mmCIF file of N, CA and C in Angstrom:
data_model
loop_
_atom_site.group_PDB
_atom_site.id
_atom_site.type_symbol
_atom_site.label_atom_id
_atom_site.label_comp_id
_atom_site.label_asym_id
_atom_site.label_seq_id
_atom_site.Cartn_x
_atom_site.Cartn_y
_atom_site.Cartn_z
ATOM 1 N N UNK A 194 10.522 23.493 4.083
ATOM 2 C CA UNK A 194 10.841 24.609 4.917
ATOM 3 C C UNK A 194 11.548 24.099 6.169
ATOM 4 N N UNK A 195 12.622 24.768 6.509
ATOM 5 C CA UNK A 195 13.392 24.399 7.698
ATOM 6 C C UNK A 195 13.077 25.390 8.814
ATOM 7 N N UNK A 196 12.675 24.866 9.968
ATOM 8 C CA UNK A 196 12.392 25.678 11.140
ATOM 9 C C UNK A 196 13.494 25.440 12.162
ATOM 10 N N UNK A 197 14.014 26.519 12.719
ATOM 11 C CA UNK A 197 15.110 26.397 13.679
ATOM 12 C C UNK A 197 15.140 27.618 14.585
ATOM 13 N N UNK A 198 15.950 27.563 15.611
ATOM 14 C CA UNK A 198 16.153 28.699 16.514
ATOM 15 C C UNK A 198 17.566 29.224 16.316
ATOM 16 N N UNK A 199 17.679 30.549 16.286
ATOM 17 C CA UNK A 199 18.995 31.152 16.093
ATOM 18 C C UNK A 199 19.752 31.237 17.421
ATOM 19 N N UNK A 200 20.902 31.885 17.400
ATOM 20 C CA UNK A 200 21.746 31.972 18.592
ATOM 21 C C UNK A 200 21.081 32.727 19.739
ATOM 22 N N UNK A 201 20.056 33.528 19.454
ATOM 23 C CA UNK A 201 19.299 34.234 20.489
ATOM 24 C C UNK A 201 18.027 33.491 20.886
ATOM 25 N N UNK A 202 17.871 32.278 20.369
ATOM 26 C CA UNK A 202 16.717 31.422 20.609
ATOM 27 C C UNK A 202 15.428 31.964 19.965
ATOM 28 N N UNK A 203 15.580 32.826 18.969
ATOM 29 C CA UNK A 203 14.419 33.318 18.234
ATOM 30 C C UNK A 203 14.045 32.309 17.151
ATOM 31 N N UNK A 204 12.742 32.111 16.922
ATOM 32 C CA UNK A 204 12.332 31.170 15.881
ATOM 33 C C UNK A 204 12.640 31.715 14.493
ATOM 34 N N UNK A 205 13.146 30.851 13.637
ATOM 35 C CA UNK A 205 13.507 31.217 12.272
ATOM 36 C C UNK A 205 12.976 30.164 11.308
ATOM 37 N N UNK A 206 12.795 30.595 10.067
ATOM 38 C CA UNK A 206 12.363 29.686 9.015
ATOM 39 C C UNK A 206 13.177 30.004 7.765
ATOM 40 N N UNK A 207 13.596 28.975 7.093
ATOM 41 C CA UNK A 207 14.263 29.170 5.807
ATOM 42 C C UNK A 207 13.614 28.237 4.795
ATOM 43 N N UNK A 208 13.569 28.714 3.568
ATOM 44 C CA UNK A 208 12.892 27.936 2.523
ATOM 45 C C UNK A 208 13.458 28.325 1.171
ATOM 46 N N UNK A 209 13.207 27.492 0.200
ATOM 47 C CA UNK A 209 13.577 27.805 -1.168
ATOM 48 C C UNK A 209 12.733 28.961 -1.687
ATOM 49 N N UNK A 210 13.039 29.386 -2.872
ATOM 50 C CA UNK A 210 12.379 30.552 -3.463
ATOM 51 C C UNK A 210 10.857 30.440 -3.467
ATOM 52 N N UNK A 211 10.333 29.233 -3.659
ATOM 53 C CA UNK A 211 8.891 29.053 -3.772
ATOM 54 C C UNK A 211 8.138 29.330 -2.471
ATOM 55 N N UNK A 212 8.832 29.276 -1.324
ATOM 56 C CA UNK A 212 8.194 29.545 -0.033
ATOM 57 C C UNK A 212 8.954 30.588 0.790
ATOM 58 N N UNK A 213 9.850 31.328 0.167
ATOM 59 C CA UNK A 213 10.699 32.277 0.894
ATOM 60 C C UNK A 213 9.896 33.368 1.602
ATOM 61 N N UNK A 214 8.891 33.913 0.937
ATOM 62 C CA UNK A 214 8.092 34.965 1.561
ATOM 63 C C UNK A 214 7.257 34.393 2.700
ATOM 64 N N UNK A 215 6.753 33.188 2.551
ATOM 65 C CA UNK A 215 6.034 32.529 3.637
ATOM 66 C C UNK A 215 6.946 32.369 4.850
ATOM 67 N N UNK A 216 8.173 31.929 4.643
ATOM 68 C CA UNK A 216 9.129 31.776 5.755
ATOM 69 C C UNK A 216 9.376 33.110 6.439
ATOM 70 N N UNK A 217 9.565 34.162 5.656
ATOM 71 C CA UNK A 217 9.794 35.485 6.235
ATOM 72 C C UNK A 217 8.559 35.982 6.974
ATOM 73 N N UNK A 218 7.376 35.706 6.440
ATOM 74 C CA UNK A 218 6.129 36.075 7.111
ATOM 75 C C UNK A 218 6.039 35.431 8.493
ATOM 76 N N UNK A 219 6.350 34.153 8.582
ATOM 77 C CA UNK A 219 6.295 33.473 9.876
ATOM 78 C C UNK A 219 7.248 34.115 10.870
ATOM 79 N N UNK A 220 8.453 34.435 10.423
ATOM 80 C CA UNK A 220 9.447 35.062 11.303
ATOM 81 C C UNK A 220 9.033 36.465 11.731
ATOM 82 N N UNK A 221 8.599 37.282 10.782
ATOM 83 C CA UNK A 221 8.387 38.696 11.070
ATOM 84 C C UNK A 221 7.001 39.026 11.615
ATOM 85 N N UNK A 222 5.990 38.302 11.185
ATOM 86 C CA UNK A 222 4.632 38.660 11.575
ATOM 87 C C UNK A 222 4.018 37.737 12.627
ATOM 88 N N UNK A 223 4.348 36.476 12.596
ATOM 89 C CA UNK A 223 3.827 35.550 13.609
ATOM 90 C C UNK A 223 4.790 35.478 14.796
ATOM 91 N N UNK A 224 6.057 35.430 14.494
ATOM 92 C CA UNK A 224 7.128 35.408 15.488
ATOM 93 C C UNK A 224 6.960 34.248 16.467
ATOM 94 N N UNK A 225 7.191 34.507 17.715
ATOM 95 C CA UNK A 225 7.144 33.474 18.756
ATOM 96 C C UNK A 225 5.809 33.516 19.495
ATOM 97 N N UNK A 226 4.747 33.906 18.794
ATOM 98 C CA UNK A 226 3.441 34.131 19.405
ATOM 99 C C UNK A 226 2.460 33.038 18.981
ATOM 100 N N UNK A 227 2.372 32.023 19.808
ATOM 101 C CA UNK A 227 1.503 30.889 19.493
ATOM 102 C C UNK A 227 0.047 31.326 19.369
ATOM 103 N N UNK A 228 -0.389 32.224 20.233
ATOM 104 C CA UNK A 228 -1.766 32.695 20.195
ATOM 105 C C UNK A 228 -2.076 33.399 18.872
ATOM 106 N N UNK A 229 -1.148 34.206 18.392
ATOM 107 C CA UNK A 229 -1.347 34.889 17.103
ATOM 108 C C UNK A 229 -1.438 33.882 15.957
ATOM 109 N N UNK A 230 -0.636 32.832 16.028
ATOM 110 C CA UNK A 230 -0.666 31.802 14.989
ATOM 111 C C UNK A 230 -1.997 31.053 14.996
ATOM 112 N N UNK A 231 -2.497 30.734 16.173
ATOM 113 C CA UNK A 231 -3.789 30.054 16.278
ATOM 114 C C UNK A 231 -4.904 30.960 15.763
ATOM 115 N N UNK A 232 -4.847 32.252 16.121
ATOM 116 C CA UNK A 232 -5.843 33.206 15.622
ATOM 117 C C UNK A 232 -5.800 33.299 14.099
ATOM 118 N N UNK A 233 -4.616 33.225 13.536
ATOM 119 C CA UNK A 233 -4.472 33.257 12.081
ATOM 120 C C UNK A 233 -5.167 32.061 11.442
ATOM 121 N N UNK A 234 -4.999 30.884 12.013
ATOM 122 C CA UNK A 234 -5.674 29.695 11.477
ATOM 123 C C UNK A 234 -7.191 29.823 11.601
ATOM 124 N N UNK A 235 -7.646 30.377 12.720
ATOM 125 C CA UNK A 235 -9.088 30.576 12.889
ATOM 126 C C UNK A 235 -9.616 31.576 11.869
ATOM 127 N N UNK A 236 -8.845 32.617 11.597
ATOM 128 C CA UNK A 236 -9.215 33.610 10.597
ATOM 129 C C UNK A 236 -9.337 32.963 9.218
ATOM 130 N N UNK A 237 -8.469 32.000 8.932
ATOM 131 C CA UNK A 237 -8.485 31.313 7.634
ATOM 132 C C UNK A 237 -9.704 30.429 7.429
ATOM 133 N N UNK A 238 -10.425 30.147 8.490
ATOM 134 C CA UNK A 238 -11.627 29.323 8.362
ATOM 135 C C UNK A 238 -12.707 30.024 7.545
ATOM 136 N N UNK A 239 -12.578 31.341 7.418
ATOM 137 C CA UNK A 239 -13.497 32.074 6.544
ATOM 138 C C UNK A 239 -13.139 31.757 5.092
ATOM 139 N N UNK A 240 -14.031 32.021 4.192
ATOM 140 C CA UNK A 240 -13.782 31.747 2.776
ATOM 141 C C UNK A 240 -12.882 32.791 2.130
ATOM 142 N N UNK A 241 -13.035 34.051 2.535
ATOM 143 C CA UNK A 241 -12.273 35.151 1.953
ATOM 144 C C UNK A 241 -11.877 36.115 3.062
ATOM 145 N N UNK A 242 -10.770 36.813 2.880
ATOM 146 C CA UNK A 242 -10.399 37.804 3.871
ATOM 147 C C UNK A 242 -9.033 38.390 3.613
ATOM 148 N N UNK A 243 -8.690 39.324 4.481
ATOM 149 C CA UNK A 243 -7.395 39.977 4.395
ATOM 150 C C UNK A 243 -6.983 40.393 5.792
ATOM 151 N N UNK A 244 -5.702 40.247 6.064
ATOM 152 C CA UNK A 244 -5.182 40.601 7.382
ATOM 153 C C UNK A 244 -3.805 41.223 7.198
ATOM 154 N N UNK A 245 -3.597 42.371 7.827
ATOM 155 C CA UNK A 245 -2.318 43.057 7.750
ATOM 156 C C UNK A 245 -1.639 42.985 9.108
ATOM 157 N N UNK A 246 -0.355 42.674 9.072
ATOM 158 C CA UNK A 246 0.418 42.569 10.312
ATOM 159 C C UNK A 246 1.643 43.481 10.221
ATOM 160 N N UNK A 247 2.760 43.070 10.795
ATOM 161 C CA UNK A 247 3.958 43.903 10.869
ATOM 162 C C UNK A 247 4.552 44.239 9.508
ATOM 163 N N UNK A 248 4.796 43.224 8.705
ATOM 164 C CA UNK A 248 5.530 43.427 7.453
ATOM 165 C C UNK A 248 4.767 42.968 6.213
ATOM 166 N N UNK A 249 3.677 42.239 6.412
ATOM 167 C CA UNK A 249 2.965 41.655 5.273
ATOM 168 C C UNK A 249 1.454 41.790 5.421
ATOM 169 N N UNK A 250 0.798 41.766 4.287
ATOM 170 C CA UNK A 250 -0.650 41.600 4.228
ATOM 171 C C UNK A 250 -0.911 40.211 3.673
ATOM 172 N N UNK A 251 -1.803 39.490 4.319
ATOM 173 C CA UNK A 251 -2.203 38.160 3.866
ATOM 174 C C UNK A 251 -3.641 38.271 3.389
ATOM 175 N N UNK A 252 -3.873 37.933 2.134
ATOM 176 C CA UNK A 252 -5.235 37.903 1.613
ATOM 177 C C UNK A 252 -5.500 36.497 1.093
ATOM 178 N N UNK A 253 -6.741 36.094 1.194
ATOM 179 C CA UNK A 253 -7.040 34.720 0.796
ATOM 180 C C UNK A 253 -8.441 34.605 0.249
ATOM 181 N N UNK A 254 -8.581 33.599 -0.583
ATOM 182 C CA UNK A 254 -9.892 33.214 -1.089
ATOM 183 C C UNK A 254 -10.055 31.725 -0.805
ATOM 184 N N UNK A 255 -10.985 31.073 -1.454
ATOM 185 C CA UNK A 255 -11.240 29.671 -1.125
ATOM 186 C C UNK A 255 -10.149 28.717 -1.607
ATOM 187 N N UNK A 256 -9.184 29.175 -2.439
ATOM 188 C CA UNK A 256 -8.145 28.281 -2.940
ATOM 189 C C UNK A 256 -6.723 28.728 -2.618
ATOM 190 N N UNK A 257 -6.498 30.031 -2.578
ATOM 191 C CA UNK A 257 -5.125 30.532 -2.460
ATOM 192 C C UNK A 257 -4.968 31.559 -1.346
ATOM 193 N N UNK A 258 -3.730 31.651 -0.867
ATOM 194 C CA UNK A 258 -3.316 32.696 0.060
ATOM 195 C C UNK A 258 -2.248 33.503 -0.662
ATOM 196 N N UNK A 259 -2.378 34.818 -0.609
ATOM 197 C CA UNK A 259 -1.374 35.695 -1.200
ATOM 198 C C UNK A 259 -0.753 36.522 -0.086
ATOM 199 N N UNK A 260 0.566 36.449 0.016
ATOM 200 C CA UNK A 260 1.315 37.193 1.027
ATOM 201 C C UNK A 260 2.039 38.312 0.288
ATOM 202 N N UNK A 261 1.778 39.551 0.690
ATOM 203 C CA UNK A 261 2.350 40.710 0.016
ATOM 204 C C UNK A 261 3.084 41.581 1.027
ATOM 205 N N UNK A 262 4.322 41.933 0.698
ATOM 206 C CA UNK A 262 5.121 42.799 1.571
ATOM 207 C C UNK A 262 4.515 44.193 1.615
ATOM 208 N N UNK A 263 4.491 44.785 2.805
ATOM 209 C CA UNK A 263 3.990 46.145 2.938
ATOM 210 C C UNK A 263 4.975 47.146 2.352
ATOM 211 N N UNK A 264 6.246 46.817 2.397
ATOM 212 C CA UNK A 264 7.285 47.648 1.803
ATOM 213 C C UNK A 264 8.152 46.763 0.931
ATOM 214 N N UNK A 265 8.865 47.356 0.008
ATOM 215 C CA UNK A 265 9.781 46.564 -0.799
ATOM 216 C C UNK A 265 9.280 46.239 -2.182
ATOM 217 N N UNK A 266 8.376 47.050 -2.672
ATOM 218 C CA UNK A 266 7.962 46.867 -4.056
ATOM 219 C C UNK A 266 7.013 45.720 -4.289
ATOM 220 N N UNK A 267 7.364 44.865 -5.212
ATOM 221 C CA UNK A 267 6.454 43.822 -5.676
ATOM 222 C C UNK A 267 6.694 42.461 -5.039
ATOM 223 N N UNK A 268 7.142 42.442 -3.794
ATOM 224 C CA UNK A 268 7.353 41.159 -3.130
ATOM 225 C C UNK A 268 6.004 40.561 -2.764
ATOM 226 N N UNK A 269 5.653 39.496 -3.463
ATOM 227 C CA UNK A 269 4.373 38.844 -3.257
ATOM 228 C C UNK A 269 4.521 37.370 -3.583
ATOM 229 N N UNK A 270 3.719 36.558 -2.906
ATOM 230 C CA UNK A 270 3.776 35.119 -3.138
ATOM 231 C C UNK A 270 2.381 34.548 -2.989
ATOM 232 N N UNK A 271 1.966 33.745 -3.954
ATOM 233 C CA UNK A 271 0.680 33.074 -3.878
ATOM 234 C C UNK A 271 0.920 31.586 -3.686
ATOM 235 N N UNK A 272 0.279 31.029 -2.666
ATOM 236 C CA UNK A 272 0.400 29.597 -2.383
ATOM 237 C C UNK A 272 -0.985 29.038 -2.078
ATOM 238 N N UNK A 273 -1.098 27.741 -2.114
ATOM 239 C CA UNK A 273 -2.391 27.132 -1.810
ATOM 240 C C UNK A 273 -2.719 27.309 -0.328
ATOM 241 N N UNK A 274 -3.999 27.369 -0.048
ATOM 242 C CA UNK A 274 -4.444 27.484 1.359
ATOM 243 C C UNK A 274 -3.904 26.306 2.174
ATOM 244 N N UNK A 275 -3.887 25.132 1.569
ATOM 245 C CA UNK A 275 -3.446 23.940 2.275
ATOM 246 C C UNK A 275 -1.981 24.054 2.706
ATOM 247 N N UNK A 276 -1.122 24.493 1.811
ATOM 248 C CA UNK A 276 0.296 24.646 2.160
ATOM 249 C C UNK A 276 0.460 25.696 3.243
ATOM 250 N N UNK A 277 -0.248 26.822 3.113
ATOM 251 C CA UNK A 277 -0.166 27.882 4.119
ATOM 252 C C UNK A 277 -0.619 27.349 5.480
ATOM 253 N N UNK A 278 -1.757 26.668 5.497
ATOM 254 C CA UNK A 278 -2.306 26.122 6.730
ATOM 255 C C UNK A 278 -1.317 25.145 7.379
ATOM 256 N N UNK A 279 -0.740 24.258 6.584
ATOM 257 C CA UNK A 279 0.232 23.290 7.103
ATOM 258 C C UNK A 279 1.471 23.980 7.659
ATOM 259 N N UNK A 280 1.925 25.040 6.991
ATOM 260 C CA UNK A 280 3.104 25.768 7.454
ATOM 261 C C UNK A 280 2.831 26.447 8.791
ATOM 262 N N UNK A 281 1.668 27.061 8.932
ATOM 263 C CA UNK A 281 1.335 27.723 10.198
ATOM 264 C C UNK A 281 1.153 26.680 11.301
ATOM 265 N N UNK A 282 0.539 25.557 11.000
ATOM 266 C CA UNK A 282 0.419 24.487 11.991
ATOM 267 C C UNK A 282 1.790 23.993 12.436
ATOM 268 N N UNK A 283 2.695 23.795 11.494
ATOM 269 C CA UNK A 283 4.060 23.364 11.837
ATOM 270 C C UNK A 283 4.758 24.419 12.691
ATOM 271 N N UNK A 284 4.539 25.693 12.384
ATOM 272 C CA UNK A 284 5.135 26.782 13.157
ATOM 273 C C UNK A 284 4.608 26.756 14.595
ATOM 274 N N UNK A 285 3.324 26.508 14.773
ATOM 275 C CA UNK A 285 2.720 26.433 16.116
ATOM 276 C C UNK A 285 3.391 25.323 16.915
ATOM 277 N N UNK A 286 3.541 24.158 16.320
ATOM 278 C CA UNK A 286 4.193 23.032 17.002
ATOM 279 C C UNK A 286 5.637 23.397 17.323
ATOM 280 N N UNK A 287 6.300 24.021 16.373
ATOM 281 C CA UNK A 287 7.709 24.387 16.545
ATOM 282 C C UNK A 287 7.925 25.386 17.689
ATOM 283 N N UNK A 288 7.123 26.450 17.739
ATOM 284 C CA UNK A 288 7.358 27.447 18.780
ATOM 285 C C UNK A 288 6.875 26.976 20.141
ATOM 286 N N UNK A 289 6.003 25.973 20.169
ATOM 287 C CA UNK A 289 5.582 25.375 21.431
ATOM 288 C C UNK A 289 4.850 26.348 22.324
ATOM 289 N N UNK A 290 4.994 26.135 23.596
ATOM 290 C CA UNK A 290 4.278 26.970 24.586
ATOM 291 C C UNK A 290 5.028 28.219 24.881
#
């Protein structure tokens, strides 16, 4: 996954098909909000749960995270908790203070 800032200095993420929805989730739902990203990681410390934000619902169990678009039909992606956790941690470092 490539993390970068666009011409307006907004945080962006791009990724191949296997992580495309995760990249869009970071851009649209976490955005430039470090506190929200940290809260998301704390929420993941539970074994199971679900959280709905701007454009996606994130549900998770002890092995996988599923990101589902609130609109747009069947846009959904299941990834391991570890990959999701690492991506959010990288996003936190990227957006900084």
